[in-house]
PDB file of C-alpha atoms in Angstrom:
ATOM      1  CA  UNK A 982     102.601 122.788 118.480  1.00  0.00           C
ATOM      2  CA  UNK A 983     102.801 123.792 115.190  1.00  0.00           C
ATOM      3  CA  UNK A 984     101.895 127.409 113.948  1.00  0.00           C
ATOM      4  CA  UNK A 985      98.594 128.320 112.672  1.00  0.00           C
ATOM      5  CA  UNK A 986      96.933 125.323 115.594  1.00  0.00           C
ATOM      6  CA  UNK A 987      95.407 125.424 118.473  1.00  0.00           C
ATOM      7  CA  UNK A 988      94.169 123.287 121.152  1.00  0.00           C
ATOM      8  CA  UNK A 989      90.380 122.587 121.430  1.00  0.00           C
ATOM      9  CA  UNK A 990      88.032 125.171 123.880  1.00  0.00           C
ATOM     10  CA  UNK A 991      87.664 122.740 125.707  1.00  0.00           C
ATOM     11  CA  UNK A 992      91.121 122.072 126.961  1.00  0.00           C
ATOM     12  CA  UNK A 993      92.222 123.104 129.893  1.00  0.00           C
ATOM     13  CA  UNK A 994      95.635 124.961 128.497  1.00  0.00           C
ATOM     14  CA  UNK A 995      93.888 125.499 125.447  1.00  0.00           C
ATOM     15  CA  UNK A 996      95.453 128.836 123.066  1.00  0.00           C
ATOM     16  CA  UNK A 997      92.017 130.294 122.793  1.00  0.00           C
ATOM     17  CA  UNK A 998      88.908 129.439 125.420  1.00  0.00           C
ATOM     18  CA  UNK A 999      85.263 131.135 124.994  1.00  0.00           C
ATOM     19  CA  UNK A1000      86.331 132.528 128.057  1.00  0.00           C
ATOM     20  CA  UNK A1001      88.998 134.859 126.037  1.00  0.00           C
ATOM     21  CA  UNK A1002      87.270 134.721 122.725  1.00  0.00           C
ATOM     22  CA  UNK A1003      84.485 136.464 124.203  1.00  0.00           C
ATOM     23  CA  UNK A1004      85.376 138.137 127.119  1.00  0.00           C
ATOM     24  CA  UNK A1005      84.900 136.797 130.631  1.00  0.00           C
ATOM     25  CA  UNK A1006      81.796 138.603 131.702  1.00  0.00           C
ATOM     26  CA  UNK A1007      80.484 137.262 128.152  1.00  0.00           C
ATOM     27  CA  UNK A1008      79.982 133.777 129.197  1.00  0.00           C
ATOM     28  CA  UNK A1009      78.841 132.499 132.247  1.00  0.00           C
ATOM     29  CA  UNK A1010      80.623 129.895 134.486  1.00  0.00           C
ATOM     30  CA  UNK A1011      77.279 127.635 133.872  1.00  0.00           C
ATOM     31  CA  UNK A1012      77.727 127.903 130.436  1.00  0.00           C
ATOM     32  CA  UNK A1013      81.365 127.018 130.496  1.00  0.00           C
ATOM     33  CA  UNK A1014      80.763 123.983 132.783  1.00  0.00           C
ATOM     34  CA  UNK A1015      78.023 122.753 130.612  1.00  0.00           C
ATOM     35  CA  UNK A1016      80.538 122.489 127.415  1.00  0.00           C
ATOM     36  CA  UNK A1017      83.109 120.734 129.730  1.00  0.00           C
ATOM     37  CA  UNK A1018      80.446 117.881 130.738  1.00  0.00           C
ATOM     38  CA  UNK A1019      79.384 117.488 127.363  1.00  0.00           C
ATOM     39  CA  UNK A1020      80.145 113.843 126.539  1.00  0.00           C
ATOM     40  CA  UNK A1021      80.516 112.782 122.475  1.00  0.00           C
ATOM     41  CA  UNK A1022      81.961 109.322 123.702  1.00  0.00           C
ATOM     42  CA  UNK A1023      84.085 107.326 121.283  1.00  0.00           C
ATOM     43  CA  UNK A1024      83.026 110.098 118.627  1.00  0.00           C
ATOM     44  CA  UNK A1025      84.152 113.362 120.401  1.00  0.00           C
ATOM     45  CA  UNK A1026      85.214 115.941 117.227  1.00  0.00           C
ATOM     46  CA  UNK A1027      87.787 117.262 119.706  1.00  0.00           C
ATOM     47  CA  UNK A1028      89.096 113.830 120.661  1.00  0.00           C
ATOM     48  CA  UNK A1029      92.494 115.221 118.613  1.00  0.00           C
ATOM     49  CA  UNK A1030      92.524 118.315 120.433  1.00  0.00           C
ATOM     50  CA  UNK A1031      92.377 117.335 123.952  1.00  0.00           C
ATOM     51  CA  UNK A1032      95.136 114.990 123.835  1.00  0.00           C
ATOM     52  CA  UNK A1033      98.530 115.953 124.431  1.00  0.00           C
ATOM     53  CA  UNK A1034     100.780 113.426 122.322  1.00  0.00           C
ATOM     54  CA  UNK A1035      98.264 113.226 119.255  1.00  0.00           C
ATOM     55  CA  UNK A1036      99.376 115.095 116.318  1.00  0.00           C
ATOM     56  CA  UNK A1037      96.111 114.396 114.272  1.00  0.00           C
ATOM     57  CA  UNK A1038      94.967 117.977 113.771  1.00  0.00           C
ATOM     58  CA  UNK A1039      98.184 119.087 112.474  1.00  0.00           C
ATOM     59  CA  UNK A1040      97.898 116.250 110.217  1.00  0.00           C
ATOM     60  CA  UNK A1041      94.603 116.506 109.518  1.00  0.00           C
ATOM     61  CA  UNK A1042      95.178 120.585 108.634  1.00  0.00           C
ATOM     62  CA  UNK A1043      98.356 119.926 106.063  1.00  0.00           C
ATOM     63  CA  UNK A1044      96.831 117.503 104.648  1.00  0.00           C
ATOM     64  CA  UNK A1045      93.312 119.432 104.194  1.00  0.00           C
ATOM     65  CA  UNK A1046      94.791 122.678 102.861  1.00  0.00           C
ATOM     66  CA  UNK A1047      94.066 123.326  99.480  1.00  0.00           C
ATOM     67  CA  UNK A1048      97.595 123.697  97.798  1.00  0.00           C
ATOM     68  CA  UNK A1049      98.579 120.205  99.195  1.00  0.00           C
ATOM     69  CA  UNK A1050      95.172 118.546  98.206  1.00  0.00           C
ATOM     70  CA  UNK A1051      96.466 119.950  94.359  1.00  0.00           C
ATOM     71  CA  UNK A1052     100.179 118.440  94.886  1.00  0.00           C
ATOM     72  CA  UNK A1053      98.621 115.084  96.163  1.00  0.00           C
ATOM     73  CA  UNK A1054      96.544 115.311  93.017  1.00  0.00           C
ATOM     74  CA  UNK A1055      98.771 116.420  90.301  1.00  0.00           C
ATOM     75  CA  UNK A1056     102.234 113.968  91.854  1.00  0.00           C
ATOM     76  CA  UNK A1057      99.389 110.909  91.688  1.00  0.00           C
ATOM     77  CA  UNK A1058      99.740 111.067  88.338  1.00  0.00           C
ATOM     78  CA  UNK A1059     103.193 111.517  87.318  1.00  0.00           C
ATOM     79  CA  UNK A1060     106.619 112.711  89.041  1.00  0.00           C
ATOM     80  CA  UNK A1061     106.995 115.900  88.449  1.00  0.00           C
ATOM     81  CA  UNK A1062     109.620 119.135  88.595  1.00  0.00           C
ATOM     82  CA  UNK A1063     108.994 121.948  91.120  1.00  0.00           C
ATOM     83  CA  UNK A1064     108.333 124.584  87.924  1.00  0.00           C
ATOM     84  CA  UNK A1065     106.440 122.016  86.269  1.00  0.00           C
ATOM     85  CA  UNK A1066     104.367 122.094  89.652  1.00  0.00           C
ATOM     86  CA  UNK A1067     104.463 125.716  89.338  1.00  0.00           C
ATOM     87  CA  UNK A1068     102.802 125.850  86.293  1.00  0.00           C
ATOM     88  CA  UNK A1069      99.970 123.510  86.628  1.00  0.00           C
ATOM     89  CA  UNK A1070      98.648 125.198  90.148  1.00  0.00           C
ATOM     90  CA  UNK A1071      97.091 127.885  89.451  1.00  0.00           C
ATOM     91  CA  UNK A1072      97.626 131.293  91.591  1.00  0.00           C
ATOM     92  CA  UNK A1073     100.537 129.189  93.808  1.00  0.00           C
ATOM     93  CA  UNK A1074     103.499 131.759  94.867  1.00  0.00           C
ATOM     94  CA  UNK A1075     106.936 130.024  94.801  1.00  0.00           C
ATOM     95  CA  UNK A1076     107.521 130.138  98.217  1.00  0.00           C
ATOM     96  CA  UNK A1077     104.013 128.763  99.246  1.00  0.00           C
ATOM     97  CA  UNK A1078     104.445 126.004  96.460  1.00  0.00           C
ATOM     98  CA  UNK A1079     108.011 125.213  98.389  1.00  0.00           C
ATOM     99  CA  UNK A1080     106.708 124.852 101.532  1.00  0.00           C
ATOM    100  CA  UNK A1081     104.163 122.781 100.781  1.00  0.00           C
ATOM    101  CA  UNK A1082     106.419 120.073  99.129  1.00  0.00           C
ATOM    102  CA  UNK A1083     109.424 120.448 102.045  1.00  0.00           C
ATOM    103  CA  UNK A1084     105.869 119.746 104.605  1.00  0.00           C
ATOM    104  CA  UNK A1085     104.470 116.863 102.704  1.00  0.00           C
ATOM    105  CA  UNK A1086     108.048 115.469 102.315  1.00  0.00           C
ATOM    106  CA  UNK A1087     108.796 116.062 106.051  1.00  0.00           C
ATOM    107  CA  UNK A1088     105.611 114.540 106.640  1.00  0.00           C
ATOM    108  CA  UNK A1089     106.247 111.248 104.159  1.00  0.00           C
ATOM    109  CA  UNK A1090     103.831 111.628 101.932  1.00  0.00           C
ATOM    110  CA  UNK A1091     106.415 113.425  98.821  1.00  0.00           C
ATOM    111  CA  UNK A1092     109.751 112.205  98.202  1.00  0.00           C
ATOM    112  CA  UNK A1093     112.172 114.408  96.382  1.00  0.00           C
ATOM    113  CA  UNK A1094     114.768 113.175  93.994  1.00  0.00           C
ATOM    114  CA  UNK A1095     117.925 115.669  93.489  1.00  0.00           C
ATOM    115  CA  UNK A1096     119.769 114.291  90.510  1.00  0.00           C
ATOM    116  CA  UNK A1097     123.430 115.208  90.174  1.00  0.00           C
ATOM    117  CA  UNK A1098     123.480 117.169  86.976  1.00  0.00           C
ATOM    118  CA  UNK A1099     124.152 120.568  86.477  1.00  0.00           C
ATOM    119  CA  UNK A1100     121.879 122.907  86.972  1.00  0.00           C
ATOM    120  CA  UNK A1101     120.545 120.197  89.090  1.00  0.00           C
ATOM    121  CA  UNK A1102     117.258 118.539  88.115  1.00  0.00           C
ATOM    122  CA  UNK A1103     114.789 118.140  90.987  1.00  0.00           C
ATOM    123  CA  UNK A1104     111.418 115.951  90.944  1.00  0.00           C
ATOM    124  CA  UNK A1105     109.033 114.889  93.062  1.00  0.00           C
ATOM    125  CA  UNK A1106     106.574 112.361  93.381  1.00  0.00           C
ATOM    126  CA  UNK A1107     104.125 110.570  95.681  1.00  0.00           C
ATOM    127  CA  UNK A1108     105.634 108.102  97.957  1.00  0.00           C
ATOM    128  CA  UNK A1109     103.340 104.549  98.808  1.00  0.00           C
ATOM    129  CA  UNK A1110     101.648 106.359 101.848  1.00  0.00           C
ATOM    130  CA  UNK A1111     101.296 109.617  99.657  1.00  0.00           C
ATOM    131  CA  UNK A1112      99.225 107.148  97.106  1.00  0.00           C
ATOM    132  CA  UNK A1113      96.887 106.220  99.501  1.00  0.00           C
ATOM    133  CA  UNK A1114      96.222 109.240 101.075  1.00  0.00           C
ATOM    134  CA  UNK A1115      95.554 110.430  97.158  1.00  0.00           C
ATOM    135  CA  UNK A1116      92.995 107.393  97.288  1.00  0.00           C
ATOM    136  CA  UNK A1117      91.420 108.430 100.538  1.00  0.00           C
ATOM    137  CA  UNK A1118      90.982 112.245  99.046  1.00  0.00           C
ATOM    138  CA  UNK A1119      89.777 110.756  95.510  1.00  0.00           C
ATOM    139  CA  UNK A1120      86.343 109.622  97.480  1.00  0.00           C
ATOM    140  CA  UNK A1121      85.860 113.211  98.001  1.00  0.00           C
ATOM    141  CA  UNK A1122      85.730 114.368  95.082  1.00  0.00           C
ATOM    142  CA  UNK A1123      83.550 111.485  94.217  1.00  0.00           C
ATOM    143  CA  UNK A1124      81.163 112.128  96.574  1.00  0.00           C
ATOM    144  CA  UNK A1125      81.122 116.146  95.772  1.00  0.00           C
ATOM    145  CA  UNK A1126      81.054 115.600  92.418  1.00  0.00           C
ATOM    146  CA  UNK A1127      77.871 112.957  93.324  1.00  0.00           C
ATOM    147  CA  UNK A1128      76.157 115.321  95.767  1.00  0.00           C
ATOM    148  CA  UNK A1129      77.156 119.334  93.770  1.00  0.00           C
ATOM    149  CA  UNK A1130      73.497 119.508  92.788  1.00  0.00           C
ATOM    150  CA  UNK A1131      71.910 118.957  96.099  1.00  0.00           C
ATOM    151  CA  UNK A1132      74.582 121.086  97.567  1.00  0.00           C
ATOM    152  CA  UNK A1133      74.030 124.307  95.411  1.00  0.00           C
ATOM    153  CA  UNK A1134      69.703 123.601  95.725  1.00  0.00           C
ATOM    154  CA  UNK A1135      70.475 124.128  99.193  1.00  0.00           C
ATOM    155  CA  UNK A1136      72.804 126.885  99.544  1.00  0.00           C
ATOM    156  CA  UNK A1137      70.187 128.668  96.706  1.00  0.00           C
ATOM    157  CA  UNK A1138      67.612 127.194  99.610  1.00  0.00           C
ATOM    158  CA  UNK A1139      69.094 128.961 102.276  1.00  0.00           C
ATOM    159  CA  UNK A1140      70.145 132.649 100.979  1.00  0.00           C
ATOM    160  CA  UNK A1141      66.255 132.831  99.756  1.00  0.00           C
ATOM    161  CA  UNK A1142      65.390 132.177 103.268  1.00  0.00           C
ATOM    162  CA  UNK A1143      68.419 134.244 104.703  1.00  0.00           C
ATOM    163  CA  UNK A1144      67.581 137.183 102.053  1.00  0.00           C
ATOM    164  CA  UNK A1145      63.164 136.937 102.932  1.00  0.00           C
ATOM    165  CA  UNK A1146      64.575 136.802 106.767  1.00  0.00           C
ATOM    166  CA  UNK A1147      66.628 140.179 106.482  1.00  0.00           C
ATOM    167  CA  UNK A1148      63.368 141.496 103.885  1.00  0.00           C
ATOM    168  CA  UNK A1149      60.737 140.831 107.039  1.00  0.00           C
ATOM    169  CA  UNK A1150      63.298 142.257 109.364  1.00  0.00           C
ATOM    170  CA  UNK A1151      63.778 145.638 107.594  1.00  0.00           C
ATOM    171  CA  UNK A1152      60.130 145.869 107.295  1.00  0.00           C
ATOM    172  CA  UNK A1153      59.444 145.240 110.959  1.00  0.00           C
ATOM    173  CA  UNK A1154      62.230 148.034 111.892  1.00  0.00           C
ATOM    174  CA  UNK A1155      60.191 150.753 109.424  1.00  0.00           C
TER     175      UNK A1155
END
């Protein structure tokens, strides 16, 4: 497993359980049993947690982090050199920009091209499967781009209600 995962709560060898999130006398053995039983069918959200051989969560996290959603976005439109990278991510370190290409090349999504010149010249672009995993993450952004005014009405929605909640509550405790 790779660093920075961990198995669902709900598995059995699971890294982290309610149990030891919380502290045993925290959580009751009824309450523990009655996650277990819960059935989500063919649409369990822990479906790539739970099984042993499936790598979809680590996939799903590289893929989902924010520096490789940028590389993804910025190699879909033109190979490119790592300082050329550098430069067009804003607030990337070096070292986090590196490991993000060596993980999305290990991964076969980047390929890297050393050219045998001196110093040597290094780009990278987006291999097929890269390009339609750029495709896949393009109707994101559509639909957030579609849906950023509802979104922000109902975050503005919720912290009036959050902020009245907390206003009633200090009033109650005077």
């Amino acid at each position: 497993m790779e660093e920075g995962t961990s198995k669902s709560p709900r598995h059995p060898t699971g890294t982290v359980t309610a149990a030891t999130a919380l502290g045993a006398a925290a959580v009751s053995a009824a309450a523990v049993t009655a996650t277990s039983r819960c059935d989500y069918g063919d649409a369990d959200p822990f479906q790539w947690d739970t099984r042993e051989d499936c790598e979809v969560r680590q996939i799903l996290d590289r893929i989902g982090d924010k520096w490789s959603l940028l590389v993804i976005a910025l190699l879909d439109v033109s190979t490119m050199r790592f300082t050329e990278l550098r430069r067009e991510i804003d607030g990337i370190s070096q070292r986090m920009l590196t490991v993000t290409l060596r993980q999305l090349e290990r991964d076969g999504l980047v390929k890297r091209t050393v050219h045998p010149v001196v110093p040597p010249r290094v780009e990278y672009r987006l291999t097929p499967m890269g390009r339609t995993l750029h495709t896949t993450i393009n109707a994101l952004v559509i639909w957030t781009e579609e849906h950023q005014n509802q979104i922000a009405a109902a975050r503005e929605d919720y912290d009036r209600r959050a902020a009245e909640a907390a206003a009633e509550a200090e009033a109650a405790a005077l």
